[in-house]
PDB file of C-alpha atoms in Angstrom:
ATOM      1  CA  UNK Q 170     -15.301  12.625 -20.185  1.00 48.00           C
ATOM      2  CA  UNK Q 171     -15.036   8.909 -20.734  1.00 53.00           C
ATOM      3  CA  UNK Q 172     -17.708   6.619 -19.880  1.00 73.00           C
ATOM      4  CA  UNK Q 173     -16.084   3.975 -18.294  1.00 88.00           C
ATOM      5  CA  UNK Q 174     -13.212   4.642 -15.529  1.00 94.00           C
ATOM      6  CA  UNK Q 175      -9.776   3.050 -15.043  1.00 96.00           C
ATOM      7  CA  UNK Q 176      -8.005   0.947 -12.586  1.00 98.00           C
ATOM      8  CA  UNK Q 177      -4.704   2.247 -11.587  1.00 98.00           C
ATOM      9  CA  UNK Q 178      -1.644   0.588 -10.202  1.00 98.00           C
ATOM     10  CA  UNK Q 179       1.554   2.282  -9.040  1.00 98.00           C
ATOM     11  CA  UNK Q 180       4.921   0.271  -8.145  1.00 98.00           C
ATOM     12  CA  UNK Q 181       8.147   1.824  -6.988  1.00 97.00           C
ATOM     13  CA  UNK Q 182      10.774   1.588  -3.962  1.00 96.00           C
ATOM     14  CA  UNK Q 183      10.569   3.290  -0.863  1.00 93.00           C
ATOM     15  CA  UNK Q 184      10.502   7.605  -2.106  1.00 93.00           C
ATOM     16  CA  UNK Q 185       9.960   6.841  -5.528  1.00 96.00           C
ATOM     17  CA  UNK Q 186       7.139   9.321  -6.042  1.00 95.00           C
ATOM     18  CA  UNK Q 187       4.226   6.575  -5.437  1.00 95.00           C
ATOM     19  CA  UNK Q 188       2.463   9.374  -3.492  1.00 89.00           C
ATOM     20  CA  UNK Q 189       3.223  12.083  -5.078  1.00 91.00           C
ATOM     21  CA  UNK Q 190       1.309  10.258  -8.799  1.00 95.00           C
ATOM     22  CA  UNK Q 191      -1.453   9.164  -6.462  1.00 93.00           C
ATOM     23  CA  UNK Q 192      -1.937  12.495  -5.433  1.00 91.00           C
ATOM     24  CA  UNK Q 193      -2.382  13.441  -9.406  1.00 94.00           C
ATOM     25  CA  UNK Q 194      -4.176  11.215 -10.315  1.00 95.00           C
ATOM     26  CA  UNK Q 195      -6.929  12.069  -6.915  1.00 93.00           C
ATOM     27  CA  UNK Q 196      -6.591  15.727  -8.764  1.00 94.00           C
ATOM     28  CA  UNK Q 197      -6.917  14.816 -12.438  1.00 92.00           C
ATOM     29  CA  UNK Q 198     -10.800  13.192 -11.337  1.00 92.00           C
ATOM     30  CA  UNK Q 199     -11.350  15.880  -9.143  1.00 92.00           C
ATOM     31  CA  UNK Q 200     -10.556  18.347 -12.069  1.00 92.00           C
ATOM     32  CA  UNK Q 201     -12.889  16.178 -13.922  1.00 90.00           C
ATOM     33  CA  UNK Q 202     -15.538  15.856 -11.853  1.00 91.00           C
ATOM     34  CA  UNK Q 203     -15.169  12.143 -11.744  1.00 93.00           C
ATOM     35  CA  UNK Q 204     -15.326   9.989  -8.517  1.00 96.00           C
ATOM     36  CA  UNK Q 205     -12.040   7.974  -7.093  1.00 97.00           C
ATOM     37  CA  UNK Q 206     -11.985   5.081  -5.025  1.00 97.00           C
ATOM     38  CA  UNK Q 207      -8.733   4.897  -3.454  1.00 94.00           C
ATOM     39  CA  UNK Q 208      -7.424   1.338  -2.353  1.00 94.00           C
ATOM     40  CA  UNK Q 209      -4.744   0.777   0.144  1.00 91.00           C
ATOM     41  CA  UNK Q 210      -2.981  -2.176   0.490  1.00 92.00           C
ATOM     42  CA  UNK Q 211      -1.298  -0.973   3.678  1.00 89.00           C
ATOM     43  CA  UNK Q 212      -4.636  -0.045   5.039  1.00 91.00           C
ATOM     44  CA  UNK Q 213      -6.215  -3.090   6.694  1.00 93.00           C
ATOM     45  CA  UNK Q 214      -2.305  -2.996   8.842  1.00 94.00           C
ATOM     46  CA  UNK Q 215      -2.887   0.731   9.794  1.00 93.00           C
ATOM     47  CA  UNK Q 216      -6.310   0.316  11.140  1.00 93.00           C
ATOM     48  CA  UNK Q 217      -5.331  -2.990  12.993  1.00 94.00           C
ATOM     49  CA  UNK Q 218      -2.008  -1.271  14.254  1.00 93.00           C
ATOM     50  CA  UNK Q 219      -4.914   1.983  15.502  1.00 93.00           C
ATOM     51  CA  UNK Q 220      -7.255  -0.576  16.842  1.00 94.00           C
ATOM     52  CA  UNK Q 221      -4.499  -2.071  19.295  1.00 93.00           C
ATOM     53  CA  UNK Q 222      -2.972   1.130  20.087  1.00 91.00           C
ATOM     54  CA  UNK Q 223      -6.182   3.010  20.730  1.00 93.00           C
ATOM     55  CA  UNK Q 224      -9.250   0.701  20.880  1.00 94.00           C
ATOM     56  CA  UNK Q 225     -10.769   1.928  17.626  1.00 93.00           C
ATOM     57  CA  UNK Q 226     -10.278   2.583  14.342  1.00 87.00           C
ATOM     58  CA  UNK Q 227      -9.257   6.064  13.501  1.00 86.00           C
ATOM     59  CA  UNK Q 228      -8.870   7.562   9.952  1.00 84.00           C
ATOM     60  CA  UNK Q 229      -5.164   8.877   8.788  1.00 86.00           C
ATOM     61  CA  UNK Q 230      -4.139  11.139   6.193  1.00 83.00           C
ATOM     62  CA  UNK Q 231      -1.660   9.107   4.176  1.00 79.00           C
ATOM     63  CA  UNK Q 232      -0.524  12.053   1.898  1.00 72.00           C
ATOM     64  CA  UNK Q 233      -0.093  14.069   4.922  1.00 79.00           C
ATOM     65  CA  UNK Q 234       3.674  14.873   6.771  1.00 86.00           C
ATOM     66  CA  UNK Q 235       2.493  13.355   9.517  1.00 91.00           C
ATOM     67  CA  UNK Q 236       2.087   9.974   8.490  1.00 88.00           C
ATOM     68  CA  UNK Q 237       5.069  10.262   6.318  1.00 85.00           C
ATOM     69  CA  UNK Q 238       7.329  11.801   9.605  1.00 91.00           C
ATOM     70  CA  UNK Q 239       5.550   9.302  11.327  1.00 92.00           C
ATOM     71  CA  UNK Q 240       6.611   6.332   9.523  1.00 90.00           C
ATOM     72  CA  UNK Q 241      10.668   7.257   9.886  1.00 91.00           C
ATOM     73  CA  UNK Q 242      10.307   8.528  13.828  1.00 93.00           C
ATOM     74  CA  UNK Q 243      11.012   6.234  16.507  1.00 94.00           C
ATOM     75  CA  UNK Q 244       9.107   5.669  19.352  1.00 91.00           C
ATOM     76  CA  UNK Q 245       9.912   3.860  22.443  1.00 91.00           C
ATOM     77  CA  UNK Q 246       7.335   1.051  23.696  1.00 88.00           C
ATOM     78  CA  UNK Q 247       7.809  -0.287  27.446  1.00 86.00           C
ATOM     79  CA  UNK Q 248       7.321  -3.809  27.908  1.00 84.00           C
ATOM     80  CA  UNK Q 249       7.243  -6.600  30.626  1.00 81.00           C
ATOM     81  CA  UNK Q 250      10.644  -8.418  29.118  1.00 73.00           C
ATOM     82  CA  UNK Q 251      14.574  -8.600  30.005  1.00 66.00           C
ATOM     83  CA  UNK Q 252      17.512  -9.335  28.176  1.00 65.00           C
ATOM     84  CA  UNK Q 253      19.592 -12.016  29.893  1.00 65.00           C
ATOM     85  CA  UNK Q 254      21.445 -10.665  33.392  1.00 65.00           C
ATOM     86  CA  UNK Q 255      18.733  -8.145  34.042  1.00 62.00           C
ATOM     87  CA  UNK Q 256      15.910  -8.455  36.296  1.00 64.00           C
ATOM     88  CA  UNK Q 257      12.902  -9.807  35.378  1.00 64.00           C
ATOM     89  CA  UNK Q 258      10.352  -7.459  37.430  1.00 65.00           C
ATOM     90  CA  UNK Q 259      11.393  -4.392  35.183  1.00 73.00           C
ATOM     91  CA  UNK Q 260      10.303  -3.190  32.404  1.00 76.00           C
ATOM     92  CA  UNK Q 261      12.376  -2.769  29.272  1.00 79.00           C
ATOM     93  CA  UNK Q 262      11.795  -0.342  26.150  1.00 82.00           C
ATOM     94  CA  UNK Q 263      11.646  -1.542  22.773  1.00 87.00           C
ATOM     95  CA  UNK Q 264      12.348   1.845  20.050  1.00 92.00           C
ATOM     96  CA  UNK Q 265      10.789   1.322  16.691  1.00 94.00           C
ATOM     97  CA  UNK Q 266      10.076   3.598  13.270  1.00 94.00           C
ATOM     98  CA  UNK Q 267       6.467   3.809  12.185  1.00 93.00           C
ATOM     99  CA  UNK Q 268       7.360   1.959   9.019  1.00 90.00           C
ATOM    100  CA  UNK Q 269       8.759  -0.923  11.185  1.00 92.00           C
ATOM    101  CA  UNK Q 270       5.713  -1.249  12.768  1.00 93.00           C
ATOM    102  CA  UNK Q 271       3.655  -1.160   9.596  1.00 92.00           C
ATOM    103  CA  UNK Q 272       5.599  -3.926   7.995  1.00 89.00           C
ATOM    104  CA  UNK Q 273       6.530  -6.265  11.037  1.00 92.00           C
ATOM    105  CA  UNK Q 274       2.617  -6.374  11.775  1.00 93.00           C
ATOM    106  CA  UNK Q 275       1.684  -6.814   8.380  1.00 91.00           C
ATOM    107  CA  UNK Q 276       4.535 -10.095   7.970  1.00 90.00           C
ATOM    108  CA  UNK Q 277       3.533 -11.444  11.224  1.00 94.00           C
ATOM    109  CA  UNK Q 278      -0.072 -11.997  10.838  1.00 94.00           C
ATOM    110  CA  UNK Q 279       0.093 -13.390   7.307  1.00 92.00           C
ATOM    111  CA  UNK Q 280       0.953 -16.821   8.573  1.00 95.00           C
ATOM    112  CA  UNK Q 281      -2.263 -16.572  10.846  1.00 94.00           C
ATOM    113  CA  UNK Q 282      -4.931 -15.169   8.098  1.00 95.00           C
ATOM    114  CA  UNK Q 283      -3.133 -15.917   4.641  1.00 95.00           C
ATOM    115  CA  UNK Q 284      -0.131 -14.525   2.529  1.00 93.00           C
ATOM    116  CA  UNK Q 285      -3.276 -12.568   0.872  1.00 95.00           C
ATOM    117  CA  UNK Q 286      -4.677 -11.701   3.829  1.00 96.00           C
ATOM    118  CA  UNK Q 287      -4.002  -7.303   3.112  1.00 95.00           C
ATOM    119  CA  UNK Q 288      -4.613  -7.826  -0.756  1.00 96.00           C
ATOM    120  CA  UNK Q 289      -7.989  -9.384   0.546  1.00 96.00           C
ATOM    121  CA  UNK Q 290      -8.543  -6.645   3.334  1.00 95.00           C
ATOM    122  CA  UNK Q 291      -8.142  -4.009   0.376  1.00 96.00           C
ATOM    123  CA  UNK Q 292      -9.831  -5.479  -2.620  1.00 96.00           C
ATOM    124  CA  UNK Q 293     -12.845  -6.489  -0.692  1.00 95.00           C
ATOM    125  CA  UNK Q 294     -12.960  -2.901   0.967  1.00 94.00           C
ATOM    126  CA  UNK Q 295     -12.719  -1.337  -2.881  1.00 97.00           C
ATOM    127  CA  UNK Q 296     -15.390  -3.763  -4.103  1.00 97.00           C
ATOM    128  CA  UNK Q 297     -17.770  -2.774  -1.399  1.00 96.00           C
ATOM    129  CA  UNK Q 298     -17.456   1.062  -1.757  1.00 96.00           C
ATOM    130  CA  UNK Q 299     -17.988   0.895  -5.760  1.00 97.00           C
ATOM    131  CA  UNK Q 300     -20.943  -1.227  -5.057  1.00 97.00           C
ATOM    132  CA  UNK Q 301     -22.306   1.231  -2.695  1.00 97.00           C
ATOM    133  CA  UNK Q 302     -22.166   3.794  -5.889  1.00 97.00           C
ATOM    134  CA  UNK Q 303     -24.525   4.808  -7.799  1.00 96.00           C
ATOM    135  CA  UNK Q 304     -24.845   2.922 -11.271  1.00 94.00           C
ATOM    136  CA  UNK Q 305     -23.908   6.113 -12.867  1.00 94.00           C
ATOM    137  CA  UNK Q 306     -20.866   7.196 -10.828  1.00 96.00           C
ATOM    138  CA  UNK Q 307     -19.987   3.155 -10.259  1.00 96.00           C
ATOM    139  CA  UNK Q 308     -19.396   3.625 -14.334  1.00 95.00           C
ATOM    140  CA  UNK Q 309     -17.392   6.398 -14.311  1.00 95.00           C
ATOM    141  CA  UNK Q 310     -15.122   6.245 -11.423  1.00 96.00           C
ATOM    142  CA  UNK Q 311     -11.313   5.775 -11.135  1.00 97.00           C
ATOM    143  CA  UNK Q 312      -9.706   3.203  -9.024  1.00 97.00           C
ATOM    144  CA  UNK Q 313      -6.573   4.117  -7.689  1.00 97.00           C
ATOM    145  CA  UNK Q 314      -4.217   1.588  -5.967  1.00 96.00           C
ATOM    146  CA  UNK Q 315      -0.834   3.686  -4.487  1.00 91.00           C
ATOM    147  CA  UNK Q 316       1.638   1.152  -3.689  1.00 92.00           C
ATOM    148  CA  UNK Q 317       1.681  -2.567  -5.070  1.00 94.00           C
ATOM    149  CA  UNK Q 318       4.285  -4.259  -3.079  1.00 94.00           C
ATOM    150  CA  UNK Q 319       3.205  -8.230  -3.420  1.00 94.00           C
ATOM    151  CA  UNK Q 320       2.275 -10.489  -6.444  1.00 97.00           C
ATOM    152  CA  UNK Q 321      -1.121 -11.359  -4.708  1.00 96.00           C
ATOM    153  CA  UNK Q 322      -1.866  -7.542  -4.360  1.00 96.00           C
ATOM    154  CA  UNK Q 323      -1.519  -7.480  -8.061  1.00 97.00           C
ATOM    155  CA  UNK Q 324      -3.583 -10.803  -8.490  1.00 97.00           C
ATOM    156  CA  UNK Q 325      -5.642  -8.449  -6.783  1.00 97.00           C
ATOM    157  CA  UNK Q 326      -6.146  -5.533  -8.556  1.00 97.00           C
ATOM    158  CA  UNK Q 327      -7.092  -7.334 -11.674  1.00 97.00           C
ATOM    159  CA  UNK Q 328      -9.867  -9.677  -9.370  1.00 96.00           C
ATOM    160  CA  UNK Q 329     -11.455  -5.985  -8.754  1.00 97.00           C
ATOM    161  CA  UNK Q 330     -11.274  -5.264 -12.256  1.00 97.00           C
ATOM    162  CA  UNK Q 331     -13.133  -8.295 -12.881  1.00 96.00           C
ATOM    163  CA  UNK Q 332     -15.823  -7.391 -10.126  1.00 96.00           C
ATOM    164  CA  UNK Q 333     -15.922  -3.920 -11.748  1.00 97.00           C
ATOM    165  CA  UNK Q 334     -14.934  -4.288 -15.518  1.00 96.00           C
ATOM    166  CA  UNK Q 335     -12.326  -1.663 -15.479  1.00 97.00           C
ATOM    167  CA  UNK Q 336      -9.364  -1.429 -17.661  1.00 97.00           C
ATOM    168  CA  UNK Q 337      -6.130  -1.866 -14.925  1.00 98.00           C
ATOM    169  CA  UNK Q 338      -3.457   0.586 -15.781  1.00 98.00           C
ATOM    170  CA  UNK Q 339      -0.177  -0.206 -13.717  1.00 98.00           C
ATOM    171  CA  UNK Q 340       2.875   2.439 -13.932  1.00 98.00           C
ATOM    172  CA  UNK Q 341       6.089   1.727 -12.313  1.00 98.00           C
ATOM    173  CA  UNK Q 342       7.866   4.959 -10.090  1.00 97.00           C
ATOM    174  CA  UNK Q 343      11.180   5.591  -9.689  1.00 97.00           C
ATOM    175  CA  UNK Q 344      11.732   9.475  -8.830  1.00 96.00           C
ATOM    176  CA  UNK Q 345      14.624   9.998  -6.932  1.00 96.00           C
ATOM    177  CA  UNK Q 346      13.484  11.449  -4.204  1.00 94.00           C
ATOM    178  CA  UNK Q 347      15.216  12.571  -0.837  1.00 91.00           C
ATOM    179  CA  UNK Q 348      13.731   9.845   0.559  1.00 89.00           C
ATOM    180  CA  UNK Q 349      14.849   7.271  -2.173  1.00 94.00           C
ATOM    181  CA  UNK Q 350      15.774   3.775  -0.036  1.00 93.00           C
ATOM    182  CA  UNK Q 351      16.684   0.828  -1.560  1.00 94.00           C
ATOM    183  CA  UNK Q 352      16.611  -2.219   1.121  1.00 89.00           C
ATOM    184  CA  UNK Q 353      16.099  -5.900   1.579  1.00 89.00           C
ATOM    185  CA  UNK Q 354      12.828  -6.192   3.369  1.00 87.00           C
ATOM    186  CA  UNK Q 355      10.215  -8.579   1.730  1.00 88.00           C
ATOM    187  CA  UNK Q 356       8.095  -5.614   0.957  1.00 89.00           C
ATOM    188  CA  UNK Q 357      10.274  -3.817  -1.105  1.00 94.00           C
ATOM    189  CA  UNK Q 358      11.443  -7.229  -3.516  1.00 96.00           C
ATOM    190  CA  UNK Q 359       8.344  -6.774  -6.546  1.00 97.00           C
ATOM    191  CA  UNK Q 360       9.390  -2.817  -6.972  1.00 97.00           C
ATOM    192  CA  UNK Q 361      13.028  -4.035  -6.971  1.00 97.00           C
ATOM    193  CA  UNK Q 362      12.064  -7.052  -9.480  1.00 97.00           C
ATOM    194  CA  UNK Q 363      10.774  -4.497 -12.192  1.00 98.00           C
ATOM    195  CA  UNK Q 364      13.787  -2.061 -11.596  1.00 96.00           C
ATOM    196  CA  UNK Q 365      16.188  -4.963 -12.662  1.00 97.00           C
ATOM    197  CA  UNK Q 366      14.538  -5.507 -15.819  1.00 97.00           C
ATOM    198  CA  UNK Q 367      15.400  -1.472 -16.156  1.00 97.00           C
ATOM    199  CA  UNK Q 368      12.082  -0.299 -16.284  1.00 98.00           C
ATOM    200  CA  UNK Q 369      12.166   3.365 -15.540  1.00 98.00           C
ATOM    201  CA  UNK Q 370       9.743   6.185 -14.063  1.00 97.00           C
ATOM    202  CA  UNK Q 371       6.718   6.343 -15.481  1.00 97.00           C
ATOM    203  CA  UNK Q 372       6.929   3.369 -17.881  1.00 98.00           C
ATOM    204  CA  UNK Q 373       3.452   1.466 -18.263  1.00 98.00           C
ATOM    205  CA  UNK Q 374       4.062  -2.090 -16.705  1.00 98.00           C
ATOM    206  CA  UNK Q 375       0.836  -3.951 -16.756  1.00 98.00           C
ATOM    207  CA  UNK Q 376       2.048  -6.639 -19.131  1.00 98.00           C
ATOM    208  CA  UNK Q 377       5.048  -6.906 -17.315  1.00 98.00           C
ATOM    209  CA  UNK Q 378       3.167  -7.284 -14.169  1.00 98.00           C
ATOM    210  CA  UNK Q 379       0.494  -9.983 -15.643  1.00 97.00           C
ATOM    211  CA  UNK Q 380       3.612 -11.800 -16.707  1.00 97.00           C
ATOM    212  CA  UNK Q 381       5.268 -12.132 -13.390  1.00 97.00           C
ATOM    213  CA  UNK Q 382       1.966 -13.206 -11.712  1.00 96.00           C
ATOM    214  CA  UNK Q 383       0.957 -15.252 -14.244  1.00 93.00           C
ATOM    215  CA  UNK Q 384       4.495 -17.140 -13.900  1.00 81.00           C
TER     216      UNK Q 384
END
């Protein structure tokens, strides 16, 4: 086993396989006896999205189907507001996907806390748990990151490798899966950046990446 473990990176488009290569690389340290840290940039959204919904914060499976049927079923939300002829002492119902709700409350409260404010959520989160480990296990551990979507989540990634002095390791997805999208939200523009210089599934991209951040 090596001594020291990696920092990894995935980037890819909406069904691209992100999950699924998390997923193997969760079962190539568990094969190998080696701990994982698994950091989330989506994470610090979820657990604000569970603490206004339900009061608390309330841990979710991301690599289950729920979360994944979750995040492309609708759901309708009553609220106290009317469109213009109606009447203003009714309430109206707003229908929203999952994954709207994820990235609508992740865009709206970056002008409040900071365009970093997620990147910050996660890396601090990641820092914290490996410092919490063991000097042994703190050594040998794998840090796995399952969606990069932002330049300052990769900024990042490599501020936890300094914290941590891991090698970062960042692999651009593109498996075609059923649930392949291609789309113009804000979220989805660094995946698309790296498919338009034709990099293809499974191609190492960390260069790449430090390039685009680096300007």
């Amino acid at each position: 086993m090596s001594l020291k473990g990696k920092i990894y990176g995935l980037v890819g488009v909406i069904g691209s396989g992100k999950s699924y290569q998390a997923e193997a690389l969760m079962v190539d340290a568990a094969c190998m006896e080696r701990p994982l840290i698994m950091g989330d940039f989506s994470e610090g959204i979820r657990q604000t999205l569970m603490n206004i919904f339900t009061g608390e914060s309330k841990k979710i499976d991301c690599t289950g189907t729920a979360y994944a049927k979750w995040k492309q079923l609708s759901s309708d939300i009553l609220l106290p507001f009317f469109s213009q002829g109606d009447s203003p002492n009714i309430l109206d119902s707003v229908r929203v996907e999952g994954r709207e709700l994820l990235q609508r409350t992740g865009e709206y409260l970056k002008p409040l806390a900071g365009e970093d404010v997620w990147a910050r959520w996660t890396a601090n989160a990641v820092t914290n748990s490996w410092a919490k480990m063991s000097e042994e296990d703190a050594e040998i551990c794998d840090i796995v990151f399952g969606s990069l979507r932002f330049d300052c989540e990769a900024e990042a990634i490599f501020k936890v490798a300094e914290a941590t002095g891991k090698e970062v390791k960042i692999y651009f997805c593109d498996y075609h899966s059923d649930s392949y999208e291609l789309n113009d939200h804000v979220s989805e523009k660094f995946a698309q950046y790296f498919l338009s210089l034709g990099c293809k599934d499974g191609d190492d991209i960390t260069e790449l990446v430090k390039q685009k951040i680096n300007g």
